[in-house]
Structures are given as structure tokens and as C-alpha cells.
């Protein structure tokens, strides 16, 4: 949650109390100036800052009014009265906030901040799929752009994917565009899941009907974790608990002790009494959890990073508030149709 501090010195002291084990003081002093100015300007402008769990610790613990996973941040975006909304996350998340708030200014503090999953599929892909499978409901992961959401029936996040799939009529659904999330959800549902992909898939997966048309969606970050990584870490850190985001392959998820959304991973660590944890996800999460749970050791594989989430910095967040950059715009005709898919998801609870 955002720091409440009257002076720059107080800002530094609060940051220091929380982050002294993670960020050197000299860096904290520099960042405290940015944090102080961001929080001052945020108040002056009546803005809200939403921060995804992957933000770096000196941003995550200081400027967002709300932090969370994609579902929690979508919910918050749906109910806020503040304007502008500054989204410290990636573009598809800021787009979701705009879909829900057409009359507000939504700012993304980076020019691009993409996502390999969102980039893997186009609206035309979905339209051709619809023609091929008339009447079959299409679920899209929230990690897609507004024009893709506009062609789908309902969105889901990693937190509610199985629940969303279960809520649909009929025994078959199409699930886009994450191959691994689709395969992981297939383990949790009786429905037949059609996952359209391109020729050249590694291996067939239980519960999933592959259709060789379309694209190949994987998260470029979670795709890099392997079962071998899990075995190596378990051998080196006996007793370590392994948490894998469901964008990891089903083999990695099966080798882990727990798998769910980024917020549920955080809650799991907070509520579990083990000395050490390996998080198979963006490594800032380990820092962020450790700052609040100093007694727990987070083993991190930090050579694997999300370059898109890491585009969001304190400097650019300040620039966003100072200069209204980057404004997210979505053509109204697309926004209205995309909102139906987002609203349907939010209604599921
Ligand atoms: P969460 O919804 O679990 O926060 O995941 C978003 C994401 O992009 C993970 O890579
Ligand atoms: Fe996209 Fe993967 Fe980065 Fe999440 S971690 S934003 S899915 S590229």
C-alpha cells in the first residue's frame, strides 16, 4: 500500500524500515525522492495507482494504493471513483481498466509494456475460429488486447480460469491463447477444451483437444522454468516449498507443491509454516514477499525476468502523472464488446 508520509525524510524512513534487507540505502534515498513526489502529485490530482504483484519492491511497497493479481486489479478498476488511473502493470491490464472506465484517463507508465501471450493472437484469429466452431463458447485469458477480448464470450484470469470454464453451458469450450494455462485448466474440469495451436506442438496433453490452426501462445517467462530446475533447487534446499504460476507447463506445475495466481502464491507463503520457498514466476515477487515476511527465505531464479513488467519504473510513473503519459485509448465499438467479456467474468465472483 502507498506510503503516507508528510516529508521526504519520513518517506525514506518508511521505505528503509520495510526494504532495508532488500534495497541498499543509497538507492532508497534516490528512490524516496521519486516516491515522495509521486505520492504528492497523486493526491493533488485525485489519482489512484494500481500496482501488479510483479512491480519492483521500491515501487510495489510505496506508491500503489492497491496491489494485487490481474483479477484483483480488474475488480478495483471497476469500482474506483478516482481519475486518472495510473496502471503499474502491462498494457493489457491498463486496457482492462480503460474498458471498465471509458470516461476516465487511464495511464500506463511505459510506451510498450507488452506481453508475449497478448502478442500471440489477433482478433481475426478469433473470428476464423468462431466460424469453424459455431456455438462453442470462447474463453480468453485476460492477457489479451481489447480487440481480441471483443471477439470472445468471457475472460478469465489465472485465479478464476477453472471456475469460468465450469460456468459455461455445454461440454466443450475453446480456451485462448495460453497453451499451458489451457492444459492446466483441463486437469481441473470435465469439459472438453479445444486449444487451437499451430503445427509443431511438443506433445499431446491429456484433456486437451489440439486443433492445428492459429497461433502458439506461451508466456515467454514461465515457459523457461523446467522440472530440472525444480529438482535442482529441491536437492540444494531440502524442505523448500515450490510454487508455480499456472502459466508454467503442466509438468512443472505437477512437480510443484502449489500453483495459482500471483496473489494466491503470496497468500500461500504468508499462511504456510516452512522456512524456504521457490517461486516459479517473475522474481520481483520474491523480493516483495520477503519485505513483508522477513523470517521466510525466498529462493529466486532471477535470471528469468518479465521484460515487459520491468519496463515500469518509478521515474516513468512520475512522468505519467506529470505529463499524462501514456494515455490508453480503445475505439468505442471495440470497448463495448470487450466489456461484455470482462463484465461476465467479474459477475462470476
Ligand atoms: P496473475 O493474474 O496471476 O497476477 O498473472 C498475471 C501474469 O501476467 C502472470 O504472468
Ligand atoms: Fe506476459 Fe509472461 Fe510477462 Fe505475465 S510474465 S506479463 S504472461 S510475458
mmCIF file of N, CA and C in Angstrom, residues 218-286:
data_model
loop_
_atom_site.group_PDB
_atom_site.id
_atom_site.type_symbol
_atom_site.label_atom_id
_atom_site.label_comp_id
_atom_site.label_asym_id
_atom_site.label_seq_id
_atom_site.Cartn_x
_atom_site.Cartn_y
_atom_site.Cartn_z
ATOM 1 N N UNK A 218 2.394 -18.845 -25.453
ATOM 2 C CA UNK A 218 3.029 -19.208 -24.181
ATOM 3 C C UNK A 218 3.580 -17.942 -23.559
ATOM 4 N N UNK A 219 3.663 -17.938 -22.250
ATOM 5 C CA UNK A 219 4.348 -16.834 -21.590
ATOM 6 C C UNK A 219 5.848 -17.070 -21.745
ATOM 7 N N UNK A 220 6.533 -16.080 -22.289
ATOM 8 C CA UNK A 220 7.966 -16.238 -22.541
ATOM 9 C C UNK A 220 8.778 -16.386 -21.248
ATOM 10 N N UNK A 221 8.185 -15.997 -20.129
ATOM 11 C CA UNK A 221 8.878 -16.096 -18.834
ATOM 12 C C UNK A 221 8.655 -17.488 -18.238
ATOM 13 N N UNK A 222 7.404 -17.840 -18.031
ATOM 14 C CA UNK A 222 7.090 -19.111 -17.353
ATOM 15 C C UNK A 222 7.467 -20.328 -18.183
ATOM 16 N N UNK A 223 7.546 -20.147 -19.488
ATOM 17 C CA UNK A 223 7.959 -21.237 -20.375
ATOM 18 C C UNK A 223 9.396 -21.682 -20.070
ATOM 19 N N UNK A 224 10.177 -20.808 -19.442
ATOM 20 C CA UNK A 224 11.603 -21.126 -19.233
ATOM 21 C C UNK A 224 11.849 -22.017 -18.017
ATOM 22 N N UNK A 225 10.899 -22.097 -17.102
ATOM 23 C CA UNK A 225 11.115 -22.944 -15.914
ATOM 24 C C UNK A 225 10.946 -24.410 -16.294
ATOM 25 N N UNK A 226 11.819 -25.256 -15.749
ATOM 26 C CA UNK A 226 11.774 -26.679 -16.106
ATOM 27 C C UNK A 226 11.660 -27.552 -14.849
ATOM 28 N N UNK A 227 11.284 -28.805 -15.084
ATOM 29 C CA UNK A 227 11.236 -29.772 -13.969
ATOM 30 C C UNK A 227 12.648 -29.940 -13.395
ATOM 31 N N UNK A 228 13.628 -29.858 -14.256
ATOM 32 C CA UNK A 228 15.012 -29.964 -13.825
ATOM 33 C C UNK A 228 15.365 -28.843 -12.821
ATOM 34 N N UNK A 229 14.883 -27.641 -13.079
ATOM 35 C CA UNK A 229 15.094 -26.520 -12.128
ATOM 36 C C UNK A 229 14.514 -26.890 -10.764
ATOM 37 N N UNK A 230 13.305 -27.436 -10.782
ATOM 38 C CA UNK A 230 12.633 -27.779 -9.519
ATOM 39 C C UNK A 230 13.458 -28.830 -8.777
ATOM 40 N N UNK A 231 13.912 -29.851 -9.511
ATOM 41 C CA UNK A 231 14.700 -30.928 -8.868
ATOM 42 C C UNK A 231 16.014 -30.384 -8.304
ATOM 43 N N UNK A 232 16.656 -29.520 -9.068
ATOM 44 C CA UNK A 232 17.932 -28.940 -8.603
ATOM 45 C C UNK A 232 17.764 -28.150 -7.317
ATOM 46 N N UNK A 233 16.726 -27.315 -7.302
ATOM 47 C CA UNK A 233 16.516 -26.470 -6.116
ATOM 48 C C UNK A 233 16.133 -27.348 -4.917
ATOM 49 N N UNK A 234 15.304 -28.365 -5.141
ATOM 50 C CA UNK A 234 14.928 -29.246 -4.023
ATOM 51 C C UNK A 234 16.163 -29.950 -3.461
ATOM 52 N N UNK A 235 17.101 -30.325 -4.341
ATOM 53 C CA UNK A 235 18.313 -31.016 -3.867
ATOM 54 C C UNK A 235 19.198 -30.057 -3.063
ATOM 55 N N UNK A 236 19.252 -28.805 -3.489
ATOM 56 C CA UNK A 236 20.139 -27.848 -2.812
ATOM 57 C C UNK A 236 19.512 -27.258 -1.546
ATOM 58 N N UNK A 237 18.172 -27.119 -1.539
ATOM 59 C CA UNK A 237 17.484 -26.501 -0.386
ATOM 60 C C UNK A 237 16.444 -27.506 0.150
ATOM 61 N N UNK A 238 16.876 -28.501 0.919
ATOM 62 C CA UNK A 238 15.921 -29.508 1.408
ATOM 63 C C UNK A 238 14.794 -28.827 2.189
ATOM 64 N N UNK A 239 13.571 -29.278 1.955
ATOM 65 C CA UNK A 239 12.418 -28.708 2.664
ATOM 66 C C UNK A 239 11.806 -27.509 1.955
ATOM 67 N N UNK A 240 12.417 -27.051 0.867
ATOM 68 C CA UNK A 240 11.873 -25.887 0.155
ATOM 69 C C UNK A 240 10.487 -26.225 -0.416
ATOM 70 N N UNK A 241 9.557 -25.268 -0.341
ATOM 71 C CA UNK A 241 8.256 -25.471 -0.985
ATOM 72 C C UNK A 241 8.271 -24.740 -2.327
ATOM 73 N N UNK A 242 7.766 -25.428 -3.345
ATOM 74 C CA UNK A 242 7.844 -24.887 -4.706
ATOM 75 C C UNK A 242 6.458 -24.422 -5.158
ATOM 76 N N UNK A 243 6.388 -23.163 -5.596
ATOM 77 C CA UNK A 243 5.130 -22.589 -6.068
ATOM 78 C C UNK A 243 5.295 -22.230 -7.544
ATOM 79 N N UNK A 244 4.363 -22.702 -8.364
ATOM 80 C CA UNK A 244 4.468 -22.445 -9.808
ATOM 81 C C UNK A 244 3.220 -21.713 -10.296
ATOM 82 N N UNK A 245 3.416 -20.652 -11.051
ATOM 83 C CA UNK A 245 2.268 -19.974 -11.656
ATOM 84 C C UNK A 245 1.682 -20.902 -12.737
ATOM 85 N N UNK A 246 0.348 -20.909 -12.935
ATOM 86 C CA UNK A 246 -0.234 -21.818 -13.937
ATOM 87 C C UNK A 246 0.096 -21.482 -15.389
ATOM 88 N N UNK A 247 0.876 -20.432 -15.632
ATOM 89 C CA UNK A 247 1.426 -20.226 -16.986
ATOM 90 C C UNK A 247 2.660 -21.106 -17.205
ATOM 91 N N UNK A 248 3.102 -21.826 -16.160
ATOM 92 C CA UNK A 248 4.187 -22.808 -16.329
ATOM 93 C C UNK A 248 3.607 -24.055 -16.981
ATOM 94 N N UNK A 249 4.482 -24.897 -17.534
ATOM 95 C CA UNK A 249 3.996 -26.114 -18.189
ATOM 96 C C UNK A 249 3.342 -27.040 -17.155
ATOM 97 N N UNK A 250 2.417 -27.907 -17.599
ATOM 98 C CA UNK A 250 1.778 -28.847 -16.668
ATOM 99 C C UNK A 250 2.802 -29.733 -15.949
ATOM 100 N N UNK A 251 3.925 -30.031 -16.598
ATOM 101 C CA UNK A 251 4.950 -30.867 -15.961
ATOM 102 C C UNK A 251 5.567 -30.116 -14.771
ATOM 103 N N UNK A 252 5.830 -28.832 -14.970
ATOM 104 C CA UNK A 252 6.396 -28.018 -13.882
ATOM 105 C C UNK A 252 5.362 -27.854 -12.763
ATOM 106 N N UNK A 253 4.110 -27.610 -13.149
ATOM 107 C CA UNK A 253 3.050 -27.473 -12.143
ATOM 108 C C UNK A 253 2.931 -28.778 -11.335
ATOM 109 N N UNK A 254 3.013 -29.915 -12.027
ATOM 110 C CA UNK A 254 2.911 -31.205 -11.317
ATOM 111 C C UNK A 254 4.094 -31.409 -10.373
ATOM 112 N N UNK A 255 5.239 -30.855 -10.715
ATOM 113 C CA UNK A 255 6.432 -31.020 -9.863
ATOM 114 C C UNK A 255 6.430 -30.048 -8.682
ATOM 115 N N UNK A 256 5.514 -29.068 -8.720
ATOM 116 C CA UNK A 256 5.471 -28.044 -7.659
ATOM 117 C C UNK A 256 4.560 -28.498 -6.517
ATOM 118 N N UNK A 257 4.601 -27.753 -5.411
ATOM 119 C CA UNK A 257 3.728 -28.061 -4.262
ATOM 120 C C UNK A 257 2.421 -27.282 -4.334
ATOM 121 N N UNK A 258 2.430 -26.178 -5.093
ATOM 122 C CA UNK A 258 1.247 -25.316 -5.140
ATOM 123 C C UNK A 258 1.263 -24.537 -6.441
ATOM 124 N N UNK A 259 0.072 -24.308 -7.007
ATOM 125 C CA UNK A 259 0.011 -23.491 -8.225
ATOM 126 C C UNK A 259 -1.249 -22.635 -8.197
ATOM 127 N N UNK A 260 -1.076 -21.350 -8.372
ATOM 128 C CA UNK A 260 -2.230 -20.455 -8.528
ATOM 129 C C UNK A 260 -1.743 -19.072 -8.935
ATOM 130 N N UNK A 261 -2.650 -18.114 -8.853
ATOM 131 C CA UNK A 261 -2.326 -16.749 -9.311
ATOM 132 C C UNK A 261 -1.246 -16.128 -8.424
ATOM 133 N N UNK A 262 -0.737 -14.979 -8.850
ATOM 134 C CA UNK A 262 0.351 -14.345 -8.095
ATOM 135 C C UNK A 262 -0.095 -13.989 -6.669
ATOM 136 N N UNK A 263 -1.327 -13.496 -6.508
ATOM 137 C CA UNK A 263 -1.768 -13.151 -5.139
ATOM 138 C C UNK A 263 -1.962 -14.395 -4.288
ATOM 139 N N UNK A 264 -2.468 -15.456 -4.910
ATOM 140 C CA UNK A 264 -2.678 -16.680 -4.121
ATOM 141 C C UNK A 264 -1.339 -17.310 -3.735
ATOM 142 N N UNK A 265 -0.337 -17.123 -4.587
ATOM 143 C CA UNK A 265 1.009 -17.597 -4.209
ATOM 144 C C UNK A 265 1.502 -16.827 -2.983
ATOM 145 N N UNK A 266 1.296 -15.517 -3.003
ATOM 146 C CA UNK A 266 1.719 -14.681 -1.866
ATOM 147 C C UNK A 266 1.009 -15.138 -0.591
ATOM 148 N N UNK A 267 -0.308 -15.338 -0.703
ATOM 149 C CA UNK A 267 -1.072 -15.762 0.483
ATOM 150 C C UNK A 267 -0.586 -17.116 0.979
ATOM 151 N N UNK A 268 -0.271 -17.996 0.060
ATOM 152 C CA UNK A 268 0.197 -19.342 0.445
ATOM 153 C C UNK A 268 1.468 -19.235 1.287
ATOM 154 N N UNK A 269 2.404 -18.391 0.839
ATOM 155 C CA UNK A 269 3.655 -18.236 1.612
ATOM 156 C C UNK A 269 3.336 -17.651 2.987
ATOM 157 N N UNK A 270 2.470 -16.640 3.016
ATOM 158 C CA UNK A 270 2.152 -15.997 4.300
ATOM 159 C C UNK A 270 1.510 -16.972 5.282
ATOM 160 N N UNK A 271 0.719 -17.913 4.735
ATOM 161 C CA UNK A 271 -0.051 -18.789 5.626
ATOM 162 C C UNK A 271 0.615 -20.129 5.878
ATOM 163 N N UNK A 272 1.789 -20.345 5.315
ATOM 164 C CA UNK A 272 2.428 -21.664 5.436
ATOM 165 C C UNK A 272 3.672 -21.549 6.294
ATOM 166 N N UNK A 273 3.879 -22.590 7.088
ATOM 167 C CA UNK A 273 4.974 -22.530 8.044
ATOM 168 C C UNK A 273 6.152 -23.364 7.542
ATOM 169 N N UNK A 274 6.815 -22.869 6.530
ATOM 170 C CA UNK A 274 8.020 -23.559 6.041
ATOM 171 C C UNK A 274 9.138 -22.516 5.981
ATOM 172 N N UNK A 275 10.373 -22.924 6.090
ATOM 173 C CA UNK A 275 11.452 -21.930 6.143
ATOM 174 C C UNK A 275 11.784 -21.311 4.777
ATOM 175 N N UNK A 276 11.607 -22.089 3.674
ATOM 176 C CA UNK A 276 12.019 -21.513 2.385
ATOM 177 C C UNK A 276 11.063 -21.893 1.253
ATOM 178 N N UNK A 277 11.023 -21.023 0.253
ATOM 179 C CA UNK A 277 10.058 -21.148 -0.846
ATOM 180 C C UNK A 277 10.754 -20.799 -2.166
ATOM 181 N N UNK A 278 10.409 -21.542 -3.202
ATOM 182 C CA UNK A 278 10.864 -21.204 -4.555
ATOM 183 C C UNK A 278 9.641 -20.748 -5.341
ATOM 184 N N UNK A 279 9.702 -19.531 -5.867
ATOM 185 C CA UNK A 279 8.587 -19.029 -6.672
ATOM 186 C C UNK A 279 8.953 -19.136 -8.144
ATOM 187 N N UNK A 280 8.175 -19.914 -8.893
ATOM 188 C CA UNK A 280 8.435 -20.003 -10.334
ATOM 189 C C UNK A 280 7.543 -18.986 -11.032
ATOM 190 N N UNK A 281 8.014 -17.755 -10.993
ATOM 191 C CA UNK A 281 7.312 -16.618 -11.603
ATOM 192 C C UNK A 281 8.294 -15.461 -11.612
ATOM 193 N N UNK A 282 7.856 -14.281 -12.037
ATOM 194 C CA UNK A 282 8.753 -13.107 -12.070
ATOM 195 C C UNK A 282 9.389 -12.901 -10.685
ATOM 196 N N UNK A 283 10.710 -12.680 -10.676
ATOM 197 C CA UNK A 283 11.426 -12.781 -9.407
ATOM 198 C C UNK A 283 11.214 -11.607 -8.461
ATOM 199 N N UNK A 284 10.693 -10.474 -8.934
ATOM 200 C CA UNK A 284 10.368 -9.375 -8.002
ATOM 201 C C UNK A 284 9.386 -9.830 -6.929
ATOM 202 N N UNK A 285 8.547 -10.795 -7.279
ATOM 203 C CA UNK A 285 7.564 -11.292 -6.297
ATOM 204 C C UNK A 285 8.255 -11.805 -5.051
ATOM 205 N N UNK A 286 9.396 -12.454 -5.245
ATOM 206 C CA UNK A 286 10.157 -12.971 -4.100
ATOM 207 C C UNK A 286 10.600 -11.839 -3.201
#
